PDB file of C-alpha atoms in Angstrom:
ATOM      1  CA  MET A1326     147.256 144.088 165.716  1.00  0.00           C
ATOM      2  CA  SER A1327     148.226 140.676 164.337  1.00  0.00           C
ATOM      3  CA  VAL A1328     145.643 138.044 163.477  1.00  0.00           C
ATOM      4  CA  ALA A1329     146.991 135.825 166.271  1.00  0.00           C
ATOM      5  CA  MET A1330     146.437 138.607 168.808  1.00  0.00           C
ATOM      6  CA  LYS A1331     142.933 139.314 167.531  1.00  0.00           C
ATOM      7  CA  VAL A1332     142.062 135.628 167.788  1.00  0.00           C
ATOM      8  CA  ALA A1333     143.493 135.340 171.300  1.00  0.00           C
ATOM      9  CA  LEU A1334     141.664 138.471 172.428  1.00  0.00           C
ATOM     10  CA  ARG A1335     138.297 137.255 171.196  1.00  0.00           C
ATOM     11  CA  ILE A1336     138.807 133.776 172.622  1.00  0.00           C
ATOM     12  CA  GLY A1337     139.538 135.315 176.002  1.00  0.00           C
ATOM     13  CA  HIS A1338     135.930 136.523 176.128  1.00  0.00           C
ATOM     14  CA  ILE A1339     134.412 133.106 175.382  1.00  0.00           C
ATOM     15  CA  LYS A1340     133.041 131.233 178.366  1.00  0.00           C
ATOM     16  CA  ARG A1341     135.042 128.186 179.387  1.00  0.00           C
ATOM     17  CA  GLY A1342     133.458 124.839 178.580  1.00  0.00           C
ATOM     18  CA  VAL A1343     131.295 126.226 175.764  1.00  0.00           C
ATOM     19  CA  PRO A1344     132.189 124.762 172.330  1.00  0.00           C
ATOM     20  CA  PHE A1345     132.458 127.119 169.374  1.00  0.00           C
ATOM     21  CA  ALA A1346     133.325 126.932 165.684  1.00  0.00           C
ATOM     22  CA  ILE A1347     136.512 128.250 164.143  1.00  0.00           C
ATOM     23  CA  THR A1348     134.470 129.635 161.231  1.00  0.00           C
ATOM     24  CA  GLY A1349     133.322 132.527 163.421  1.00  0.00           C
ATOM     25  CA  PHE A1350     136.917 133.802 163.477  1.00  0.00           C
ATOM     26  CA  TYR A1351     137.639 133.809 159.749  1.00  0.00           C
ATOM     27  CA  ALA A1352     136.610 137.454 159.467  1.00  0.00           C
ATOM     28  CA  LEU A1353     139.735 138.336 161.506  1.00  0.00           C
ATOM     29  CA  GLY A1354     142.147 137.356 158.738  1.00  0.00           C
ATOM     30  CA  SER A1355     142.923 134.727 156.133  1.00  0.00           C
ATOM     31  CA  HIS A1356     141.805 131.185 156.822  1.00  0.00           C
ATOM     32  CA  THR A1357     145.421 130.088 157.013  1.00  0.00           C
ATOM     33  CA  SER A1358     146.418 132.707 159.578  1.00  0.00           C
ATOM     34  CA  VAL A1359     143.371 131.977 161.764  1.00  0.00           C
ATOM     35  CA  GLN A1360     144.027 128.236 161.584  1.00  0.00           C
ATOM     36  CA  LYS A1361     147.652 128.796 162.581  1.00  0.00           C
ATOM     37  CA  ALA A1362     146.525 130.889 165.565  1.00  0.00           C
ATOM     38  CA  PHE A1363     144.146 128.142 166.669  1.00  0.00           C
ATOM     39  CA  SER A1364     146.845 125.538 166.221  1.00  0.00           C
ATOM     40  CA  ARG A1365     149.230 127.502 168.432  1.00  0.00           C
ATOM     41  CA  LEU A1366     146.604 128.112 171.136  1.00  0.00           C
ATOM     42  CA  THR A1367     145.698 124.416 171.103  1.00  0.00           C
ATOM     43  CA  LYS A1368     149.360 123.434 171.427  1.00  0.00           C
ATOM     44  CA  ASP A1369     149.723 125.844 174.367  1.00  0.00           C
ATOM     45  CA  GLY A1370     146.692 124.346 176.124  1.00  0.00           C
ATOM     46  CA  VAL A1371     144.556 127.464 175.828  1.00  0.00           C
ATOM     47  CA  LEU A1372     142.136 125.608 173.541  1.00  0.00           C
ATOM     48  CA  GLU A1373     141.175 122.016 172.975  1.00  0.00           C
ATOM     49  CA  ARG A1374     139.822 120.681 169.713  1.00  0.00           C
ATOM     50  CA  VAL A1375     136.663 118.671 170.464  1.00  0.00           C
ATOM     51  CA  SER A1376     135.548 117.940 166.891  1.00  0.00           C
ATOM     52  CA  LYS A1377     136.518 118.952 163.394  1.00  0.00           C
ATOM     53  CA  GLY A1378     136.257 122.737 163.309  1.00  0.00           C
ATOM     54  CA  PHE A1379     135.070 123.011 166.940  1.00  0.00           C
ATOM     55  CA  TYR A1380     137.062 124.074 169.980  1.00  0.00           C
ATOM     56  CA  VAL A1381     136.561 124.823 173.643  1.00  0.00           C
ATOM     57  CA  ARG A1382     138.401 126.667 176.393  1.00  0.00           C
ATOM     58  CA  PRO A1383     139.016 123.983 179.017  1.00  0.00           C
ATOM     59  CA  LYS A1384     138.146 124.772 182.606  1.00  0.00           C
ATOM     60  CA  PRO A1385     139.640 123.419 185.859  1.00  0.00           C
ATOM     61  CA  MET A1386     137.649 120.827 187.777  1.00  0.00           C
ATOM     62  CA  VAL A1387     136.256 122.433 190.945  1.00  0.00           C
ATOM     63  CA  SER A1388     137.373 119.611 193.243  1.00  0.00           C
ATOM     64  CA  MET A1389     140.746 119.152 191.516  1.00  0.00           C
ATOM     65  CA  PRO A1390     141.895 122.362 189.794  1.00  0.00           C
ATOM     66  CA  SER A1391     144.924 120.625 188.297  1.00  0.00           C
ATOM     67  CA  ILE A1392     142.582 118.562 186.108  1.00  0.00           C
ATOM     68  CA  LYS A1393     141.098 120.343 183.101  1.00  0.00           C
ATOM     69  CA  ILE A1394     137.701 119.434 181.690  1.00  0.00           C
ATOM     70  CA  THR A1395     136.343 120.491 178.325  1.00  0.00           C
ATOM     71  CA  THR A1396     132.695 119.972 177.468  1.00  0.00           C
ATOM     72  CA  SER A1397     130.133 117.263 176.780  1.00  0.00           C
ATOM     73  CA  ALA A1398     129.535 115.468 173.504  1.00  0.00           C
ATOM     74  CA  GLU A1399     125.948 116.721 173.654  1.00  0.00           C
ATOM     75  CA  ASN A1400     127.094 120.353 173.825  1.00  0.00           C
ATOM     76  CA  VAL A1401     129.346 119.806 170.807  1.00  0.00           C
ATOM     77  CA  ALA A1402     126.451 118.278 168.871  1.00  0.00           C
ATOM     78  CA  LYS A1403     124.250 121.263 169.706  1.00  0.00           C
ATOM     79  CA  ALA A1404     127.004 123.718 168.703  1.00  0.00           C
ATOM     80  CA  TRP A1405     127.376 121.863 165.394  1.00  0.00           C
ATOM     81  CA  ALA A1406     123.625 122.075 164.760  1.00  0.00           C
ATOM     82  CA  ARG A1407     123.556 125.819 165.525  1.00  0.00           C
ATOM     83  CA  GLU A1408     126.542 126.465 163.291  1.00  0.00           C
ATOM     84  CA  HIS A1409     124.931 124.767 160.290  1.00  0.00           C
ATOM     85  CA  GLY A1410     121.320 125.713 160.991  1.00  0.00           C
ATOM     86  CA  TYR A1411     120.199 122.111 161.498  1.00  0.00           C
ATOM     87  CA  LYS A1412     117.255 121.063 163.618  1.00  0.00           C
ATOM     88  CA  LEU A1413     118.144 118.808 166.527  1.00  0.00           C
ATOM     89  CA  VAL A1414     115.634 116.999 168.736  1.00  0.00           C
ATOM     90  CA  SER A1415     115.826 114.085 171.152  1.00  0.00           C
ATOM     91  CA  GLN A1416     114.982 110.800 169.472  1.00  0.00           C
ATOM     92  CA  GLY A1417     111.518 109.302 169.749  1.00  0.00           C
ATOM     93  CA  GLN A1418     112.577 106.681 172.301  1.00  0.00           C
ATOM     94  CA  GLU A1419     113.777 109.425 174.639  1.00  0.00           C
ATOM     95  CA  ALA A1420     110.476 111.291 174.279  1.00  0.00           C
ATOM     96  CA  ALA A1421     108.508 108.070 174.821  1.00  0.00           C
ATOM     97  CA  TYR A1422     110.431 107.360 178.030  1.00  0.00           C
ATOM     98  CA  ARG A1423     109.918 110.861 179.405  1.00  0.00           C
ATOM     99  CA  LEU A1424     106.209 110.720 178.601  1.00  0.00           C
ATOM    100  CA  GLY A1425     105.775 107.384 180.361  1.00  0.00           C
ATOM    101  CA  PHE A1426     105.164 105.341 177.192  1.00  0.00           C
ATOM    102  CA  GLN A1427     108.291 103.244 177.828  1.00  0.00           C
ATOM    103  CA  SER A1428     109.731 102.084 181.142  1.00  0.00           C
ATOM    104  CA  GLN A1429     113.367 101.846 180.048  1.00  0.00           C
ATOM    105  CA  ALA A1430     115.537 104.848 179.255  1.00  0.00           C
ATOM    106  CA  PRO A1431     117.576 104.687 176.027  1.00  0.00           C
ATOM    107  CA  MET A1432     121.084 103.361 176.600  1.00  0.00           C
ATOM    108  CA  LYS A1433     122.660 105.866 174.216  1.00  0.00           C
ATOM    109  CA  LYS A1434     122.112 109.573 173.620  1.00  0.00           C
ATOM    110  CA  VAL A1435     120.644 109.970 170.149  1.00  0.00           C
ATOM    111  CA  PHE A1436     119.307 113.043 168.386  1.00  0.00           C
ATOM    112  CA  TRP A1437     117.155 113.206 165.284  1.00  0.00           C
ATOM    113  CA  SER A1438     118.135 115.880 162.771  1.00  0.00           C
ATOM    114  CA  ASN A1439     117.708 117.155 159.234  1.00  0.00           C
ATOM    115  CA  GLY A1440     121.500 117.325 159.054  1.00  0.00           C
ATOM    116  CA  PRO A1441     123.783 114.439 158.070  1.00  0.00           C
ATOM    117  CA  SER A1442     124.078 111.382 160.301  1.00  0.00           C
ATOM    118  CA  ARG A1443     127.257 111.353 162.384  1.00  0.00           C
ATOM    119  CA  GLU A1444     128.716 110.795 165.835  1.00  0.00           C
ATOM    120  CA  PHE A1445     130.367 113.139 168.319  1.00  0.00           C
ATOM    121  CA  ARG A1446     132.829 111.816 170.864  1.00  0.00           C
ATOM    122  CA  VAL A1447     134.285 113.645 173.861  1.00  0.00           C
ATOM    123  CA  GLY A1448     136.216 111.396 176.208  1.00  0.00           C
ATOM    124  CA  ASN A1449     134.040 108.342 176.812  1.00  0.00           C
ATOM    125  CA  GLN A1450     130.854 110.176 175.841  1.00  0.00           C
ATOM    126  CA  VAL A1451     129.223 109.389 172.504  1.00  0.00           C
ATOM    127  CA  VAL A1452     126.296 111.207 170.925  1.00  0.00           C
ATOM    128  CA  GLU A1453     124.751 109.924 167.717  1.00  0.00           C
ATOM    129  CA  ILE A1454     122.988 112.104 165.152  1.00  0.00           C
ATOM    130  CA  ARG A1455     120.482 110.353 162.904  1.00  0.00           C
ATOM    131  CA  ARG A1456     119.139 112.044 159.814  1.00  0.00           C
ATOM    132  CA  ILE A1457     115.379 111.708 159.670  1.00  0.00           C
ATOM    133  CA  SER A1458     112.360 113.030 157.799  1.00  0.00           C
ATOM    134  CA  SER A1459     111.647 116.705 158.446  1.00  0.00           C
ATOM    135  CA  GLN A1460     108.014 115.793 159.210  1.00  0.00           C
ATOM    136  CA  LYS A1461     109.220 113.975 162.329  1.00  0.00           C
ATOM    137  CA  LEU A1462     111.089 117.091 163.484  1.00  0.00           C
ATOM    138  CA  ARG A1463     108.046 119.346 163.619  1.00  0.00           C
ATOM    139  CA  TRP A1464     107.452 121.568 166.641  1.00  0.00           C
ATOM    140  CA  GLN A1465     111.092 121.272 167.607  1.00  0.00           C
ATOM    141  CA  ASN A1466     110.962 122.575 171.173  1.00  0.00           C
ATOM    142  CA  ALA A1467     107.205 122.529 171.758  1.00  0.00           C
ATOM    143  CA  PRO A1468     105.289 119.996 173.896  1.00  0.00           C
ATOM    144  CA  GLU A1469     103.392 118.690 170.868  1.00  0.00           C
ATOM    145  CA  GLY A1470     106.772 117.928 169.292  1.00  0.00           C
ATOM    146  CA  ALA A1471     107.682 115.670 172.207  1.00  0.00           C
ATOM    147  CA  LEU A1472     104.274 113.985 171.916  1.00  0.00           C
ATOM    148  CA  LEU A1473     104.696 113.504 168.178  1.00  0.00           C
ATOM    149  CA  ARG A1474     108.083 111.817 168.533  1.00  0.00           C
ATOM    150  CA  GLY A1475     106.988 109.692 171.462  1.00  0.00           C
ATOM    151  CA  LEU A1476     103.925 108.471 169.569  1.00  0.00           C
ATOM    152  CA  LEU A1477     105.936 107.721 166.419  1.00  0.00           C
ATOM    153  CA  VAL A1478     107.946 105.009 168.168  1.00  0.00           C
ATOM    154  CA  THR A1479     105.096 103.610 170.278  1.00  0.00           C
ATOM    155  CA  PRO A1480     102.543 101.067 168.967  1.00  0.00           C
ATOM    156  CA  PRO A1481      99.018 102.543 169.431  1.00  0.00           C
ATOM    157  CA  GLU A1482      97.714  99.279 170.850  1.00  0.00           C
ATOM    158  CA  SER A1483     100.231  99.445 173.719  1.00  0.00           C
ATOM    159  CA  ILE A1484      98.882 102.710 175.178  1.00  0.00           C
ATOM    160  CA  GLU A1485      95.456 103.489 176.609  1.00  0.00           C
ATOM    161  CA  VAL A1486      93.753 106.886 176.512  1.00  0.00           C
ATOM    162  CA  PHE A1487      94.311 107.431 180.234  1.00  0.00           C
ATOM    163  CA  GLU A1488      98.055 107.022 179.619  1.00  0.00           C
ATOM    164  CA  LEU A1489      97.873 109.755 177.004  1.00  0.00           C
ATOM    165  CA  GLU A1490      96.179 111.927 179.611  1.00  0.00           C
ATOM    166  CA  GLN A1491      99.038 111.191 182.028  1.00  0.00           C
ATOM    167  CA  ALA A1492     101.544 112.168 179.332  1.00  0.00           C
ATOM    168  CA  MET A1493      99.745 115.496 178.929  1.00  0.00           C
ATOM    169  CA  ARG A1494     100.063 116.103 182.653  1.00  0.00           C
ATOM    170  CA  ARG A1495     103.784 115.367 182.487  1.00  0.00           C
ATOM    171  CA  LEU A1496     104.052 118.227 179.992  1.00  0.00           C
ATOM    172  CA  SER A1497     102.199 120.604 182.356  1.00  0.00           C
ATOM    173  CA  LEU A1498      99.842 121.806 179.643  1.00  0.00           C
ATOM    174  CA  THR A1499      96.764 123.878 180.373  1.00  0.00           C
ATOM    175  CA  PRO A1500      93.409 122.467 179.125  1.00  0.00           C
ATOM    176  CA  ILE A1501      93.465 124.907 176.199  1.00  0.00           C
ATOM    177  CA  GLU A1502      97.038 123.938 175.308  1.00  0.00           C
ATOM    178  CA  GLU A1503      96.095 120.248 175.507  1.00  0.00           C
ATOM    179  CA  ARG A1504      93.225 120.719 173.060  1.00  0.00           C
ATOM    180  CA  LEU A1505      95.419 122.633 170.631  1.00  0.00           C
ATOM    181  CA  ALA A1506      98.165 119.992 170.835  1.00  0.00           C
ATOM    182  CA  VAL A1507      95.686 117.169 170.208  1.00  0.00           C
ATOM    183  CA  LYS A1508      94.192 119.052 167.254  1.00  0.00           C
ATOM    184  CA  LYS A1509      97.642 119.459 165.674  1.00  0.00           C
ATOM    185  CA  LEU A1510      98.515 115.800 166.196  1.00  0.00           C
ATOM    186  CA  CYS A1511      95.190 114.586 164.784  1.00  0.00           C
ATOM    187  CA  ALA A1512      95.882 116.499 161.574  1.00  0.00           C
ATOM    188  CA  LEU A1513      99.117 114.603 160.868  1.00  0.00           C
ATOM    189  CA  PRO A1514      98.960 111.655 158.416  1.00  0.00           C
ATOM    190  CA  LEU A1515     102.032 110.282 160.227  1.00  0.00           C
ATOM    191  CA  LEU A1516      99.811 109.476 163.209  1.00  0.00           C
ATOM    192  CA  ASN A1517      96.889 107.845 161.396  1.00  0.00           C
ATOM    193  CA  GLY A1518      97.191 104.810 163.646  1.00  0.00           C
ATOM    194  CA  TRP A1519      96.661 107.019 166.680  1.00  0.00           C
ATOM    195  CA  GLN A1520      93.666 108.882 165.269  1.00  0.00           C
ATOM    196  CA  ALA A1521      90.950 107.149 167.319  1.00  0.00           C
ATOM    197  CA  LYS A1522      92.724 107.460 170.654  1.00  0.00           C
ATOM    198  CA  LEU A1523      93.738 111.067 169.997  1.00  0.00           C
ATOM    199  CA  GLU A1524      90.115 111.911 169.222  1.00  0.00           C
ATOM    200  CA  GLN A1525      89.023 110.259 172.472  1.00  0.00           C
ATOM    201  CA  LEU A1526      91.657 112.264 174.284  1.00  0.00           C
ATOM    202  CA  GLY A1527      90.381 115.460 172.686  1.00  0.00           C
ATOM    203  CA  GLN A1528      86.821 114.666 173.741  1.00  0.00           C
ATOM    204  CA  ALA A1529      87.967 113.954 177.282  1.00  0.00           C
ATOM    205  CA  ASN A1530      89.504 117.430 177.454  1.00  0.00           C
TER     206      ASN A1530
END
């Protein structure tokens, strides 16, 4: 079976609208032959290139099947992070908004990462990646991670202890989980300015 056929066969099993990297196909043949296969499939409309090295199988719009849609810039950014093993978390302003520390949602989708800073564009969507200290990326998908990033961009004097308690409720933590989260946050030098209020929060729980 030719490399082009192997590539086409594997692509046929990939879900439409899900971005993927060409690097996962290089085991099927030489880099040149795989790249030629991707180029042909893109020219034929089977694939669409959404970023350097990343492609997607477009899918028809439900309401208008004649119109093909690809994916979101956010999905491409997440695929890029997975491919390279980078951490990717919502920026502190996003966390602060979701926790009730800020009343205005960020105007632009921004992620913090330990990978290089860059932008992803798909249509009129733009997602920005900002390289940041690994300490600020701790507890990537955990509630205490969201609290950490929200607190990092919020002046301690602008938030009262009862507002921290409300943020905990937004995260749906159990009392035990709240105490553990507060203990972890108190131990971080990054949050020295929040120490007193975090301790009060811990005592309240």
